[in-house]
Amino acid sequence: MSVPLLKIGAVLSTMAMVTNWMSQTLPSLVGLNGTVSRAGASEKITLFQSPEEGWQLYTSAQAPDGKCICTAVIPAQSTCSRDGRSRELRQLMEKVQNVSQSMEVLELRTYRDLQYVRSMETLMRSLDARLRGADGSLSAKSFQELKDRMTELLPLSLVLEQYKADTRTIVRLREEVRNLSSSLAAIQEEMGAYGYEDLQQRVMALEARLHACAQKLGCGKLTGVSNPITIRAMGSRFGSWMTDTMAPSADSRVWYMDGYYKGRRVLEFRTLGDFIKGQNFIQHLLPQPWAGTGHVVYNGSLFYNKYQSNVVVKYHFRSRSVLVQRSLPGAGYNNTFPYSWGGFSDMDFMVDESGLWAVYTTNQNAGNIVVSRLDPHTLEVMRSWDTGYPKRSAGEAFMICGVLYVTNSHLAGAKVYFAYFTNTSSYEYTDVPFHNQYSHISMLDYNPRERALYTWNNGHQVLYNVTLFHVISTAGDP
């Protein structure tokens, strides 16, 4: 009888735990419920201590995923704070969670013990059946011993029934705790939404300042180039691809020009997705062939260098006609002053935040890079700068915010090595590395609409996001 009695003790011990939980923890739950019901009283939640606490908006830039960033620096004393009611509610939530976990453990133990009690119930019924069928085969002494043992086991039947009832109670309590947790979560959400009008006003004010910040961050200094994003592998080793830098965001057409000389065929894909899949495109046949890969699409027109000349051609896609063409005075052509990779790259056209540019070289400048601002309607040179950097030593170049950035090679290991600032007519040497994944860049151009570098790299069409940096002081801003 020792084993059954030990198990009865274990069962009764488990029941005592349930009783203790009901007598001590359950009243605290009632207290929690009462406390929570008062948490919905009218209490003001303070998000910011004061709008004049030294909030600073400064930077930035371009994240690796291509998004513009404004950074808000918040003083330590201005971090979001709530009243004691919120902390109390959070503590209540933690307590309920702990109680729920304890009940799960208790339920597991109850389930195991219940399985044992049920097996004992089966044993008792078996013994009872044997006793009923063994009246004639047992001696009087043996029969009496079995009968005495059965009598000792009879209390287990009462324990079993009570245990079943207590198990059902535990299940109900667990459901009540679950409901209480849901109620507390709803109250917490309600408290968080209190004072919405005040919060909304402060958020709107912050959004206005961030909007002003974003406007000022239209330009910045190049500080980083992301890892390459390969869009597609298509065409020969040399070529160019681009989107319209002036088109609205809904216009995602892609233009594709394979080869670096004597080409006339331009493919226009409806979307970037179509370009990736090689579908939904139309063909434009240029009236005059191109030279190099320094073409650019700007406000619905293609600007390119006419083959074996220093003529700039403006071809309008919609009308399929040449709107204007003009010679660049003194500009070298036909591989006279190309980039280091050759490929008739004497003339390179670019667009940045301020407009249309041409990068080339003249004999008068002794082979150094010349940057000229062009009128996009007439193609007249508005102003020119002599950068002093030899073009044959440059791998490629691109314009960002009026600054010409030059790479030191078109091969693996290339980096942005030189920057010329047209606003101050000054230059500096830089060290901005970027990963030349396919080891031969024949086209590198910046798109200000997307804040990305478009690259043709050994037959692969590749994108790089850029990081621009600009510190903005908001002191005294309206």
Coordinates of C-alpha atoms in Angstrom, one line a residue:
M1 CA 0.0 0.0 0.0
S2 CA 3.0 2.3 0.3
V3 CA 3.0 3.3 -3.4
P4 CA -0.6 4.2 -3.7
L5 CA -0.4 6.2 -0.5
L6 CA 2.6 8.1 -1.8
K7 CA 0.8 9.0 -4.9
I8 CA -2.2 10.1 -2.9
G9 CA 0.1 12.4 -1.1
A10 CA 1.5 13.8 -4.3
V11 CA -2.0 14.4 -5.6
L12 CA -3.1 16.1 -2.4
S13 CA 0.1 18.2 -2.5
T14 CA -0.7 19.4 -6.0
M15 CA -4.3 20.2 -4.9
A16 CA -2.8 22.2 -2.0
M17 CA -0.8 24.2 -4.6
V18 CA -4.0 25.0 -6.4
T19 CA -5.7 26.0 -3.2
N20 CA -2.8 28.2 -2.3
W21 CA -2.9 29.9 -5.7
M22 CA -6.6 30.4 -5.4
S23 CA -6.3 31.9 -1.9
Q24 CA -3.3 34.2 -2.5
T25 CA -2.8 34.9 -6.2
L26 CA -6.4 35.1 -7.2
P27 CA -7.2 37.9 -4.8
S28 CA -4.2 39.8 -6.2
L29 CA -5.7 39.3 -9.7
V30 CA -8.9 40.9 -8.4
G31 CA -6.8 43.8 -7.2
L32 CA -5.2 44.0 -10.6
N33 CA -8.5 44.2 -12.2
G34 CA -9.6 46.9 -9.9
T35 CA -6.4 48.9 -10.5
V36 CA -6.7 48.5 -14.3
S37 CA -10.3 49.8 -14.2
R38 CA -9.0 53.0 -12.7
A39 CA -6.2 53.3 -15.3
G40 CA -8.6 54.6 -17.8
A41 CA -9.2 57.8 -15.8
S42 CA -8.4 61.1 -17.4
E43 CA -4.6 61.4 -17.2
K44 CA -2.4 63.5 -19.6
I45 CA 0.4 61.6 -21.3
T46 CA 3.4 63.8 -22.0
L47 CA 5.4 62.9 -25.1
F48 CA 7.7 65.8 -25.3
Q49 CA 8.5 68.1 -22.4
S50 CA 8.7 71.2 -24.6
P51 CA 9.1 72.0 -28.3
E52 CA 12.0 74.3 -27.4
E53 CA 14.2 71.7 -25.7
G54 CA 17.0 71.7 -28.3
W55 CA 15.7 69.3 -30.9
Q56 CA 18.2 69.1 -33.7
L57 CA 17.6 68.1 -37.2
Y58 CA 20.8 67.5 -39.2
T59 CA 22.5 65.3 -41.8
S60 CA 22.4 63.4 -44.2
A61 CA 22.1 61.4 -46.9
Q62 CA 21.3 58.2 -48.6
A63 CA 20.8 54.9 -46.9
P64 CA 22.1 51.6 -48.5
D65 CA 18.5 50.9 -49.7
G66 CA 18.4 54.3 -51.5
K67 CA 16.2 56.2 -49.2
C68 CA 16.9 59.8 -48.1
I69 CA 17.5 60.2 -44.4
C70 CA 17.0 63.1 -42.0
T71 CA 18.3 62.5 -38.5
A72 CA 16.6 64.0 -35.5
V73 CA 18.8 64.3 -32.4
I74 CA 16.6 64.3 -29.3
P75 CA 18.0 65.6 -25.9
A76 CA 18.2 63.0 -23.2
Q77 CA 15.8 64.8 -21.0
S78 CA 13.3 65.0 -23.8
T79 CA 12.8 61.2 -24.3
C80 CA 9.3 60.0 -24.3
S81 CA 7.9 59.7 -20.8
R82 CA 4.6 58.6 -19.3
D83 CA 3.0 58.8 -15.9
G84 CA 3.1 56.2 -13.2
R85 CA -0.1 54.7 -14.4
S86 CA 1.7 53.4 -17.5
R87 CA 4.5 51.8 -15.5
E88 CA 1.9 50.2 -13.1
L89 CA 0.0 48.8 -16.1
R90 CA 3.2 47.4 -17.5
Q91 CA 3.9 45.7 -14.2
L92 CA 0.4 44.3 -14.1
M93 CA 0.9 42.8 -17.5
E94 CA 4.1 41.2 -16.4
K95 CA 2.4 39.7 -13.3
V96 CA -0.4 38.3 -15.4
Q97 CA 2.1 36.8 -17.7
N98 CA 4.0 35.2 -14.9
V99 CA 0.7 33.8 -13.4
S100 CA -0.2 32.4 -16.8
Q101 CA 3.2 30.6 -17.1
S102 CA 2.8 29.2 -13.6
M103 CA -0.6 27.9 -14.5
E104 CA 0.8 26.2 -17.6
V105 CA 3.3 24.3 -15.4
L106 CA 0.6 23.5 -12.9
E107 CA -1.7 22.2 -15.6
L108 CA 1.1 19.9 -16.9
R109 CA 1.7 18.5 -13.5
T110 CA -2.0 18.0 -12.9
Y111 CA -2.4 16.3 -16.2
R112 CA 0.4 13.8 -15.4
D113 CA -1.0 13.0 -11.9
L114 CA -4.5 12.7 -13.4
Q115 CA -3.2 10.0 -15.7
Y116 CA -1.9 8.1 -12.8
V117 CA -5.1 8.4 -10.8
R118 CA -7.0 7.2 -13.8
S119 CA -4.7 4.2 -14.1
M120 CA -5.3 3.5 -10.4
E121 CA -9.0 3.7 -11.0
T122 CA -8.6 1.0 -13.7
L123 CA -6.6 -1.1 -11.3
M124 CA -9.3 -0.8 -8.6
R125 CA -12.0 -1.9 -11.0
S126 CA -9.8 -4.9 -12.1
L127 CA -9.3 -5.9 -8.4
D128 CA -13.0 -5.5 -7.8
A129 CA -13.8 -7.8 -10.7
R130 CA -11.3 -10.4 -9.6
L131 CA -12.8 -10.3 -6.1
R132 CA -16.3 -10.8 -7.4
G133 CA -15.2 -13.7 -9.6
A134 CA -13.0 -15.5 -7.1
D135 CA -15.4 -16.1 -4.2
G136 CA -15.1 -19.9 -4.6
S137 CA -11.4 -20.2 -5.4
L138 CA -9.8 -18.2 -2.6
S139 CA -9.3 -19.2 0.9
A140 CA -11.1 -17.2 3.5
K141 CA -7.8 -15.7 4.7
S142 CA -6.7 -14.6 1.2
F143 CA -10.1 -13.3 0.4
Q144 CA -10.1 -11.2 3.5
E145 CA -6.7 -9.7 2.7
L146 CA -7.8 -8.7 -0.8
K147 CA -10.9 -7.2 0.6
D148 CA -9.0 -5.2 3.2
R149 CA -6.7 -3.8 0.5
M150 CA -9.7 -2.8 -1.6
T151 CA -11.1 -1.0 1.4
E152 CA -7.9 0.9 1.8
L153 CA -7.9 1.9 -1.9
L154 CA -11.5 3.2 -1.8
P155 CA -10.5 6.7 -0.8
L156 CA -8.8 7.0 -4.2
S157 CA -12.3 7.1 -5.8
L158 CA -13.2 10.2 -3.9
V159 CA -9.8 11.8 -4.7
L160 CA -10.4 11.0 -8.4
E161 CA -13.7 12.7 -8.5
Q162 CA -12.4 15.8 -6.6
Y163 CA -9.4 15.9 -8.8
K164 CA -11.5 15.9 -11.9
A165 CA -13.5 18.8 -10.5
D166 CA -10.3 20.7 -9.6
T167 CA -8.9 20.2 -13.0
R168 CA -12.0 21.7 -14.6
T169 CA -11.6 24.7 -12.2
I170 CA -8.0 25.2 -13.3
V171 CA -9.1 25.2 -16.9
R172 CA -11.7 27.9 -16.1
L173 CA -9.1 29.9 -14.2
R174 CA -6.7 29.8 -17.0
E175 CA -9.4 31.0 -19.4
E176 CA -10.1 33.9 -17.0
V177 CA -6.4 34.8 -16.8
R178 CA -6.3 34.8 -20.6
N179 CA -9.3 37.1 -20.8
L180 CA -7.7 39.4 -18.2
S181 CA -4.6 39.6 -20.2
S182 CA -6.6 40.6 -23.3
S183 CA -8.4 43.2 -21.2
L184 CA -5.2 44.7 -19.9
A185 CA -3.7 44.8 -23.4
A186 CA -6.8 46.7 -24.6
I187 CA -6.6 49.1 -21.7
Q188 CA -2.9 49.7 -22.4
E189 CA -3.6 50.5 -26.0
E190 CA -6.4 52.9 -24.9
M191 CA -4.0 54.6 -22.5
G192 CA -1.4 54.9 -25.2
A193 CA -4.0 56.6 -27.5
Y194 CA -5.0 59.1 -24.8
G195 CA -4.0 62.7 -25.5
Y196 CA -4.0 62.1 -29.2
E197 CA -4.8 65.7 -30.2
D198 CA -1.8 67.0 -28.3
L199 CA 0.4 64.2 -29.7
Q200 CA -0.8 64.8 -33.2
Q201 CA 0.1 68.5 -33.0
R202 CA 3.6 67.7 -31.9
V203 CA 4.0 65.1 -34.6
M204 CA 2.8 67.5 -37.3
A205 CA 5.2 70.1 -36.1
L206 CA 8.0 67.6 -36.3
E207 CA 7.0 66.4 -39.7
A208 CA 7.0 70.0 -40.9
R209 CA 10.6 70.4 -39.7
L210 CA 11.6 67.1 -41.2
H211 CA 10.1 68.2 -44.5
A212 CA 12.1 71.4 -44.5
C213 CA 15.1 69.3 -43.6
A214 CA 14.5 67.0 -46.6
Q215 CA 14.3 69.9 -48.9
K216 CA 17.6 71.2 -47.7
L217 CA 19.1 67.7 -48.1
G218 CA 18.5 67.7 -51.9
C219 CA 22.3 67.9 -52.2
G220 CA 25.3 66.7 -50.3
K221 CA 28.8 65.4 -50.4
L222 CA 29.4 61.8 -51.6
T223 CA 30.6 59.7 -48.7
G224 CA 29.7 56.2 -49.7
V225 CA 28.7 53.8 -52.5
S226 CA 26.7 50.7 -51.7
N227 CA 27.4 47.2 -52.8
P228 CA 26.4 46.5 -56.4
I229 CA 22.9 45.4 -57.3
T230 CA 22.9 43.4 -60.5
I231 CA 19.7 44.1 -62.5
R232 CA 20.4 42.0 -65.6
A233 CA 23.2 40.5 -67.7
M234 CA 22.4 41.5 -71.3
G235 CA 24.4 42.6 -74.4
S236 CA 28.0 42.9 -75.2
R237 CA 30.9 44.1 -73.0
F238 CA 30.2 47.7 -73.6
G239 CA 27.0 49.7 -73.6
S240 CA 24.7 52.0 -71.6
W241 CA 21.3 51.9 -69.9
M242 CA 19.3 54.6 -68.2
T243 CA 16.0 56.0 -67.0
D244 CA 14.7 59.6 -67.5
T245 CA 16.0 61.7 -64.7
M246 CA 13.1 64.2 -65.1
A247 CA 10.3 61.8 -65.5
P248 CA 7.6 61.5 -62.7
S249 CA 7.9 58.6 -60.3
A250 CA 5.2 56.7 -62.1
D251 CA 7.3 56.6 -65.3
S252 CA 9.8 53.8 -64.9
R253 CA 10.8 53.3 -68.5
V254 CA 14.3 52.0 -69.2
W255 CA 16.4 52.7 -72.3
Y256 CA 19.0 50.3 -73.5
M257 CA 21.9 50.9 -76.0
D258 CA 24.3 48.1 -76.7
G259 CA 27.8 48.8 -78.0
Y260 CA 30.0 51.9 -78.0
Y261 CA 30.2 53.0 -81.6
K262 CA 28.1 53.2 -84.9
G263 CA 25.0 52.0 -83.0
R264 CA 21.6 53.3 -83.9
R265 CA 19.1 51.0 -82.2
V266 CA 17.7 52.1 -78.8
L267 CA 15.3 49.8 -76.9
E268 CA 12.7 51.4 -74.7
F269 CA 11.2 49.1 -72.0
R270 CA 8.0 50.0 -70.4
T271 CA 9.2 49.3 -66.8
L272 CA 12.2 48.1 -65.0
G273 CA 10.5 44.8 -64.5
D274 CA 10.0 44.4 -68.2
F275 CA 13.6 45.2 -68.8
I276 CA 14.6 42.5 -66.4
K277 CA 12.3 40.0 -68.2
G278 CA 13.2 41.3 -71.7
Q279 CA 9.6 42.0 -72.6
N280 CA 7.3 44.9 -73.5
F281 CA 9.7 47.1 -75.4
I282 CA 9.7 49.3 -78.5
Q283 CA 12.6 50.2 -80.8
H284 CA 13.9 53.6 -81.8
L285 CA 16.2 53.8 -84.8
L286 CA 18.3 56.9 -84.5
P287 CA 18.9 58.9 -87.7
Q288 CA 22.6 59.3 -86.8
P289 CA 24.8 56.7 -85.1
W290 CA 26.3 57.2 -81.7
A291 CA 29.9 57.2 -80.3
G292 CA 30.9 56.1 -76.8
T293 CA 28.6 55.2 -73.9
G294 CA 28.1 58.6 -72.3
H295 CA 24.4 59.0 -73.3
V296 CA 21.7 60.4 -71.1
V297 CA 17.9 60.6 -71.2
Y298 CA 16.6 63.9 -69.9
N299 CA 13.0 65.2 -70.0
G300 CA 11.9 62.8 -72.8
S301 CA 15.0 63.3 -75.0
L302 CA 18.2 61.4 -75.6
F303 CA 21.5 63.3 -75.6
Y304 CA 24.4 61.6 -77.3
N305 CA 27.6 62.1 -79.3
K306 CA 27.3 61.7 -83.0
Y307 CA 29.8 59.2 -84.4
Q308 CA 33.1 60.6 -85.7
S309 CA 32.3 64.2 -84.6
N310 CA 32.1 66.5 -81.6
V311 CA 28.4 67.1 -82.3
V312 CA 25.8 66.7 -79.5
V313 CA 22.5 65.4 -80.7
K314 CA 19.2 65.8 -78.9
Y315 CA 16.7 63.1 -80.1
H316 CA 13.1 63.3 -78.9
F317 CA 11.5 59.9 -78.3
R318 CA 7.9 60.8 -78.6
S319 CA 8.2 62.6 -82.0
R320 CA 11.1 60.3 -83.1
S321 CA 13.0 63.2 -84.4
V322 CA 16.2 65.2 -83.8
L323 CA 15.2 68.5 -82.1
V324 CA 18.6 70.1 -82.1
Q325 CA 22.3 69.3 -82.7
R326 CA 25.4 71.4 -82.0
S327 CA 29.2 71.1 -81.9
L328 CA 31.1 71.4 -78.7
P329 CA 33.8 73.9 -79.6
G330 CA 37.3 72.3 -79.5
A331 CA 36.0 69.0 -78.0
G332 CA 38.1 66.0 -78.8
Y333 CA 36.4 63.0 -80.5
N334 CA 37.1 59.6 -82.2
N335 CA 39.3 58.3 -79.3
T336 CA 41.4 61.5 -79.1
F337 CA 40.7 62.0 -75.3
P338 CA 38.7 59.0 -74.1
Y339 CA 38.5 57.5 -70.6
S340 CA 41.2 54.9 -69.7
W341 CA 39.1 52.1 -71.2
G342 CA 38.9 53.8 -74.7
G343 CA 35.7 53.0 -76.5
F344 CA 35.2 56.4 -78.2
S345 CA 34.4 57.8 -74.7
D346 CA 35.6 61.3 -75.6
M347 CA 32.3 63.0 -74.7
D348 CA 30.2 62.1 -71.7
F349 CA 26.8 63.6 -70.9
M350 CA 25.4 63.8 -67.4
V351 CA 22.4 65.1 -65.5
D352 CA 22.4 66.0 -61.8
E353 CA 20.1 68.0 -59.6
S354 CA 21.0 71.3 -61.4
G355 CA 20.7 70.2 -65.0
L356 CA 22.6 68.9 -68.1
W357 CA 26.4 68.7 -68.2
A358 CA 29.0 67.6 -70.8
V359 CA 32.4 66.2 -69.8
Y360 CA 35.1 66.2 -72.4
T361 CA 38.6 67.5 -73.2
T362 CA 40.2 70.0 -75.6
N363 CA 43.7 70.5 -77.0
Q364 CA 43.7 73.8 -75.3
N365 CA 43.3 72.1 -71.9
A366 CA 46.1 69.7 -72.6
G367 CA 43.9 66.6 -72.2
N368 CA 42.5 67.6 -68.8
I369 CA 38.8 67.1 -68.1
V370 CA 36.5 70.0 -69.0
V371 CA 33.1 70.3 -67.4
S372 CA 30.5 72.4 -69.2
R373 CA 27.0 73.3 -68.2
L374 CA 24.7 73.0 -71.3
D375 CA 21.3 74.6 -72.1
P376 CA 19.1 71.5 -72.6
H377 CA 17.0 73.4 -75.2
T378 CA 19.7 74.9 -77.4
L379 CA 22.8 72.8 -76.4
E380 CA 24.8 76.0 -76.0
V381 CA 27.6 76.0 -73.4
M382 CA 26.5 78.2 -70.5
R383 CA 29.8 77.9 -68.5
S384 CA 32.9 75.7 -68.5
W385 CA 35.5 74.6 -65.8
D386 CA 39.0 73.2 -66.4
T387 CA 39.4 70.5 -63.6
G388 CA 43.1 69.9 -64.2
Y389 CA 42.6 66.1 -64.1
P390 CA 43.9 64.2 -67.1
K391 CA 41.0 62.4 -68.8
R392 CA 43.0 59.4 -69.9
S393 CA 43.8 58.7 -66.2
A394 CA 40.1 58.5 -65.4
G395 CA 38.1 55.3 -65.4
E396 CA 34.7 57.0 -65.5
A397 CA 33.1 60.2 -64.1
F398 CA 29.6 61.3 -62.9
M399 CA 28.0 64.5 -61.5
I400 CA 26.2 64.9 -58.2
C401 CA 25.0 68.3 -57.0
G402 CA 27.4 70.2 -59.2
V403 CA 30.4 68.2 -58.2
L404 CA 32.3 66.0 -60.7
Y405 CA 33.4 62.7 -59.2
V406 CA 36.1 60.8 -61.1
T407 CA 37.2 57.2 -60.6
N408 CA 40.8 56.2 -60.9
S409 CA 40.2 53.1 -62.9
H410 CA 37.6 51.1 -64.8
L411 CA 39.0 47.8 -63.6
A412 CA 38.8 45.9 -60.3
G413 CA 40.0 48.0 -57.3
A414 CA 38.6 51.2 -58.6
K415 CA 37.5 54.0 -56.3
V416 CA 36.2 57.5 -56.5
Y417 CA 39.5 59.3 -56.4
F418 CA 38.9 63.0 -57.4
A419 CA 36.1 65.6 -56.8
Y420 CA 35.8 68.9 -58.6
F421 CA 33.4 71.5 -57.1
T422 CA 32.0 73.8 -59.7
N423 CA 30.4 76.2 -57.2
T424 CA 33.9 77.0 -55.8
S425 CA 36.1 76.0 -58.8
S426 CA 38.1 73.9 -56.4
Y427 CA 39.0 70.2 -56.1
E428 CA 40.1 67.6 -53.6
Y429 CA 41.3 64.0 -53.7
T430 CA 38.9 61.5 -52.2
D431 CA 38.9 57.9 -51.2
V432 CA 35.4 56.4 -51.7
P433 CA 35.7 52.7 -52.6
F434 CA 33.1 50.8 -54.5
H435 CA 32.9 47.2 -55.5
N436 CA 33.7 46.7 -59.2
Q437 CA 32.1 43.2 -59.3
Y438 CA 32.6 42.4 -63.0
S439 CA 35.9 44.1 -63.4
H440 CA 35.3 46.3 -66.4
I441 CA 33.1 49.4 -66.2
S442 CA 32.3 51.2 -69.5
M443 CA 29.4 53.4 -68.3
L444 CA 28.9 55.1 -64.9
D445 CA 26.1 57.7 -64.6
Y446 CA 24.2 59.3 -61.7
N447 CA 20.4 59.5 -61.6
P448 CA 19.3 62.3 -59.2
R449 CA 15.7 61.1 -59.2
E450 CA 16.6 57.8 -57.8
R451 CA 19.8 58.8 -56.0
A452 CA 21.6 55.9 -57.7
L453 CA 24.5 55.1 -60.0
Y454 CA 23.7 53.3 -63.2
T455 CA 26.6 51.1 -64.5
W456 CA 27.4 48.9 -67.4
N457 CA 29.9 46.4 -66.1
N458 CA 31.2 43.8 -68.6
G459 CA 27.8 43.1 -70.0
H460 CA 25.9 43.4 -66.7
Q461 CA 23.5 46.2 -65.9
V462 CA 24.2 47.2 -62.3
L463 CA 22.9 49.8 -59.8
Y464 CA 24.7 51.4 -56.8
N465 CA 23.0 53.5 -54.1
V466 CA 25.0 56.5 -52.9
T467 CA 25.3 58.1 -49.5
L468 CA 25.3 61.9 -49.4
F469 CA 26.2 63.9 -46.3
H470 CA 25.2 67.4 -45.4
V471 CA 25.1 68.9 -41.9
I472 CA 22.1 71.3 -41.4
S473 CA 21.9 73.7 -38.5
T474 CA 18.3 74.4 -37.6
A475 CA 19.0 77.1 -35.1
G476 CA 16.9 80.1 -35.8
D477 CA 14.8 78.3 -38.4
P478 CA 11.2 79.4 -38.6

